[in-house]
């Protein structure tokens, strides 16, 4: 019964996130914040974040509504690669990375003390890939207990990966159209001025 309630809440959350995404006036961060807060409400105990890949090949938090700001800041600007912690590693390898026990996982060597400072014990990272199979982002789930993902949780985050891909690609396309329109208007204005002269 609880599983069915969670499923219906997830479907409603996905629909709401897509409806917000359809509004050109709403930027990417508020949409992702809304979606992550919704996931955390459906799955109490989960702490969710989304990390994006910047143009300079460094990682940066797009959204981390329940993570302490100091933790998110310490992760930001790490180089993209297989040594950038599980989040960067998930994007670099283009595969899910599961850490059920941060304290005893060698991939957390550089970040273990930081995670311990905030009582983070487990971390699951899921890459968000674009239509060309290039990394856009990673959705990451933290727990304050040692925990492996269930098959159901993996399926939930597979859906979340797809939803985030749609949202991120949509907002990128909107930005490109807006830039193209601005350039067109500028070119039109310059051309009209030249014709007038």
Short mmCIF file of C-alpha atoms in Angstrom, two decimals:
data_model
loop_
_atom_site.label_atom_id
_atom_site.label_comp_id
_atom_site.label_asym_id
_atom_site.label_seq_id
_atom_site.Cartn_x
_atom_site.Cartn_y
_atom_site.Cartn_z
CA UNK A 1 0.00 0.00 0.00
CA UNK A 2 2.83 2.39 0.97
CA UNK A 3 4.56 1.58 -2.32
CA UNK A 4 1.45 2.56 -4.32
CA UNK A 5 1.14 5.86 -2.42
CA UNK A 6 4.79 6.67 -3.13
CA UNK A 7 4.32 5.76 -6.78
CA UNK A 8 1.30 8.06 -7.18
CA UNK A 9 3.14 10.89 -5.36
CA UNK A 10 6.14 10.44 -7.67
CA UNK A 11 3.97 10.56 -10.79
CA UNK A 12 2.28 13.73 -9.51
CA UNK A 13 5.69 15.27 -8.71
CA UNK A 14 7.02 14.47 -12.20
CA UNK A 15 3.92 16.00 -13.80
CA UNK A 16 4.23 19.16 -11.68
CA UNK A 17 7.95 19.51 -12.50
CA UNK A 18 7.23 19.20 -16.22
CA UNK A 19 4.42 21.76 -15.99
CA UNK A 20 6.77 24.22 -14.28
CA UNK A 21 9.44 23.45 -16.89
CA UNK A 22 6.99 24.39 -19.66
CA UNK A 23 6.94 27.97 -18.37
CA UNK A 24 9.69 29.92 -20.20
CA UNK A 25 9.86 32.48 -17.38
CA UNK A 26 11.03 29.86 -14.85
CA UNK A 27 14.77 29.18 -14.84
CA UNK A 28 16.41 25.79 -14.36
CA UNK A 29 17.40 26.00 -10.68
CA UNK A 30 13.91 26.59 -9.20
CA UNK A 31 12.53 23.66 -11.20
CA UNK A 32 15.26 21.31 -10.01
CA UNK A 33 14.96 22.61 -6.42
CA UNK A 34 11.22 21.86 -6.53
CA UNK A 35 11.79 18.36 -7.92
CA UNK A 36 14.50 17.46 -5.38
CA UNK A 37 12.46 18.73 -2.42
CA UNK A 38 9.58 16.61 -3.72
CA UNK A 39 11.80 13.51 -3.89
CA UNK A 40 13.00 14.13 -0.34
CA UNK A 41 9.37 14.38 0.83
CA UNK A 42 8.46 11.09 -0.86
CA UNK A 43 11.59 9.37 0.52
CA UNK A 44 12.27 10.74 4.02
CA UNK A 45 15.94 10.41 4.97
CA UNK A 46 17.22 11.01 1.44
CA UNK A 47 19.27 14.12 0.79
CA UNK A 48 19.29 14.90 -2.93
CA UNK A 49 21.46 17.14 -5.06
CA UNK A 50 22.16 17.79 -8.72
CA UNK A 51 25.66 18.58 -9.91
CA UNK A 52 26.27 19.96 -13.40
CA UNK A 53 29.29 19.96 -15.64
CA UNK A 54 30.51 23.47 -16.42
CA UNK A 55 32.10 24.56 -19.70
CA UNK A 56 35.55 24.49 -18.07
CA UNK A 57 35.07 20.79 -17.20
CA UNK A 58 34.55 21.44 -13.51
CA UNK A 59 31.59 20.30 -11.45
CA UNK A 60 29.20 22.62 -9.66
CA UNK A 61 26.03 22.20 -7.60
CA UNK A 62 22.95 23.32 -9.48
CA UNK A 63 20.65 22.33 -6.61
CA UNK A 64 21.18 20.96 -3.13
CA UNK A 65 18.18 22.11 -1.07
CA UNK A 66 18.96 20.01 2.01
CA UNK A 67 22.75 19.86 1.90
CA UNK A 68 24.67 22.35 4.04
CA UNK A 69 26.01 25.19 1.86
CA UNK A 70 29.54 24.59 3.16
CA UNK A 71 29.43 20.96 1.94
CA UNK A 72 28.16 21.98 -1.52
CA UNK A 73 30.81 24.73 -1.74
CA UNK A 74 33.59 22.25 -0.91
CA UNK A 75 32.51 20.03 -3.83
CA UNK A 76 32.11 22.90 -6.31
CA UNK A 77 34.88 23.53 -8.85
CA UNK A 78 36.41 20.09 -8.48
CA UNK A 79 37.77 18.93 -11.84
CA UNK A 80 35.64 16.56 -13.88
CA UNK A 81 37.12 13.06 -13.94
CA UNK A 82 37.25 9.66 -12.31
CA UNK A 83 38.98 11.12 -9.24
CA UNK A 84 36.36 13.85 -8.63
CA UNK A 85 34.43 11.79 -6.11
CA UNK A 86 31.46 9.61 -7.00
CA UNK A 87 29.42 12.49 -8.47
CA UNK A 88 32.10 13.50 -10.96
CA UNK A 89 32.98 9.85 -11.48
CA UNK A 90 29.38 9.00 -12.42
CA UNK A 91 29.42 11.71 -15.10
CA UNK A 92 32.92 10.81 -16.29
CA UNK A 93 32.26 7.05 -16.54
CA UNK A 94 28.60 7.57 -17.60
CA UNK A 95 27.42 4.97 -15.14
CA UNK A 96 25.75 4.77 -11.75
CA UNK A 97 28.14 4.84 -8.79
CA UNK A 98 26.92 3.38 -5.49
CA UNK A 99 28.72 3.89 -2.20
CA UNK A 100 26.88 2.08 0.56
CA UNK A 101 29.57 2.89 3.17
CA UNK A 102 31.50 6.13 2.57
CA UNK A 103 33.87 5.54 5.47
CA UNK A 104 35.21 2.33 3.90
CA UNK A 105 35.12 3.22 0.20
CA UNK A 106 38.44 4.14 -1.44
CA UNK A 107 36.67 6.42 -3.96
CA UNK A 108 35.95 8.79 -1.06
CA UNK A 109 39.58 9.15 0.01
CA UNK A 110 39.71 12.91 -0.69
CA UNK A 111 36.19 13.64 0.59
CA UNK A 112 35.78 11.16 3.45
CA UNK A 113 36.46 13.68 6.23
CA UNK A 114 34.12 16.20 4.66
CA UNK A 115 31.33 13.60 4.48
CA UNK A 116 31.98 12.54 8.09
CA UNK A 117 31.71 16.16 9.21
CA UNK A 118 28.07 16.16 7.99
CA UNK A 119 27.30 12.56 9.08
CA UNK A 120 26.91 11.39 5.46
CA UNK A 121 27.31 7.61 5.39
CA UNK A 122 26.10 6.52 1.92
CA UNK A 123 25.98 8.13 -1.52
CA UNK A 124 24.43 7.06 -4.81
CA UNK A 125 25.23 8.99 -7.99
CA UNK A 126 23.31 8.69 -11.25
CA UNK A 127 24.63 10.45 -14.40
CA UNK A 128 22.26 12.52 -16.52
CA UNK A 129 23.28 12.10 -20.16
CA UNK A 130 22.07 14.11 -23.15
CA UNK A 131 20.74 12.74 -26.44
CA UNK A 132 24.36 12.40 -27.67
CA UNK A 133 25.34 10.39 -24.58
CA UNK A 134 27.38 13.30 -23.17
CA UNK A 135 27.28 14.14 -19.45
CA UNK A 136 24.98 17.00 -18.49
CA UNK A 137 24.72 16.44 -14.76
CA UNK A 138 24.49 13.88 -11.99
CA UNK A 139 21.71 13.40 -9.48
CA UNK A 140 23.15 12.34 -6.15
CA UNK A 141 21.44 10.85 -3.12
CA UNK A 142 23.01 10.90 0.34
CA UNK A 143 21.98 8.98 3.44
CA UNK A 144 22.98 9.39 7.07
CA UNK A 145 23.14 5.61 7.43
CA UNK A 146 24.99 2.85 5.59
CA UNK A 147 22.62 1.90 2.79
CA UNK A 148 22.53 0.20 -0.60
CA UNK A 149 19.82 1.12 -3.13
CA UNK A 150 16.95 -1.27 -3.64
CA UNK A 151 15.82 -2.24 -7.16
CA UNK A 152 12.81 0.02 -6.68
CA UNK A 153 15.02 2.99 -5.70
CA UNK A 154 17.27 2.41 -8.73
CA UNK A 155 14.15 2.41 -10.95
CA UNK A 156 12.92 5.66 -9.34
CA UNK A 157 16.23 7.38 -10.06
CA UNK A 158 16.34 6.02 -13.61
CA UNK A 159 13.08 7.96 -14.12
CA UNK A 160 14.59 10.98 -12.35
CA UNK A 161 17.60 10.85 -14.70
CA UNK A 162 15.29 10.96 -17.73
CA UNK A 163 13.16 13.75 -16.30
CA UNK A 164 16.22 15.86 -15.48
CA UNK A 165 17.61 15.30 -18.98
CA UNK A 166 14.37 16.61 -20.48
CA UNK A 167 14.30 19.63 -18.15
CA UNK A 168 17.98 20.54 -18.61
CA UNK A 169 17.91 20.11 -22.40
CA UNK A 170 14.67 22.12 -22.62
CA UNK A 171 16.13 25.04 -20.67
CA UNK A 172 19.33 24.93 -22.75
CA UNK A 173 17.26 25.00 -25.95
CA UNK A 174 15.22 27.94 -24.60
CA UNK A 175 18.44 29.83 -23.84
CA UNK A 176 19.78 29.15 -27.35
CA UNK A 177 16.54 30.36 -28.97
CA UNK A 178 16.55 33.48 -26.78
CA UNK A 179 20.18 34.22 -27.76
CA UNK A 180 19.40 33.61 -31.43
CA UNK A 181 16.41 35.96 -31.25
CA UNK A 182 18.51 38.65 -29.55
CA UNK A 183 21.14 38.36 -32.28
CA UNK A 184 18.48 38.51 -34.97
CA UNK A 185 16.91 41.62 -33.44
CA UNK A 186 20.33 43.27 -33.17
CA UNK A 187 21.17 42.40 -36.79
CA UNK A 188 17.76 43.67 -37.92
CA UNK A 189 18.23 46.92 -36.01
CA UNK A 190 21.72 47.45 -37.46
CA UNK A 191 20.50 46.63 -41.00
CA UNK A 192 17.54 49.00 -40.67
CA UNK A 193 19.84 51.74 -39.39
CA UNK A 194 22.20 51.19 -42.36
CA UNK A 195 19.30 51.25 -44.85
CA UNK A 196 17.98 54.45 -43.25
CA UNK A 197 21.42 56.10 -43.49
#
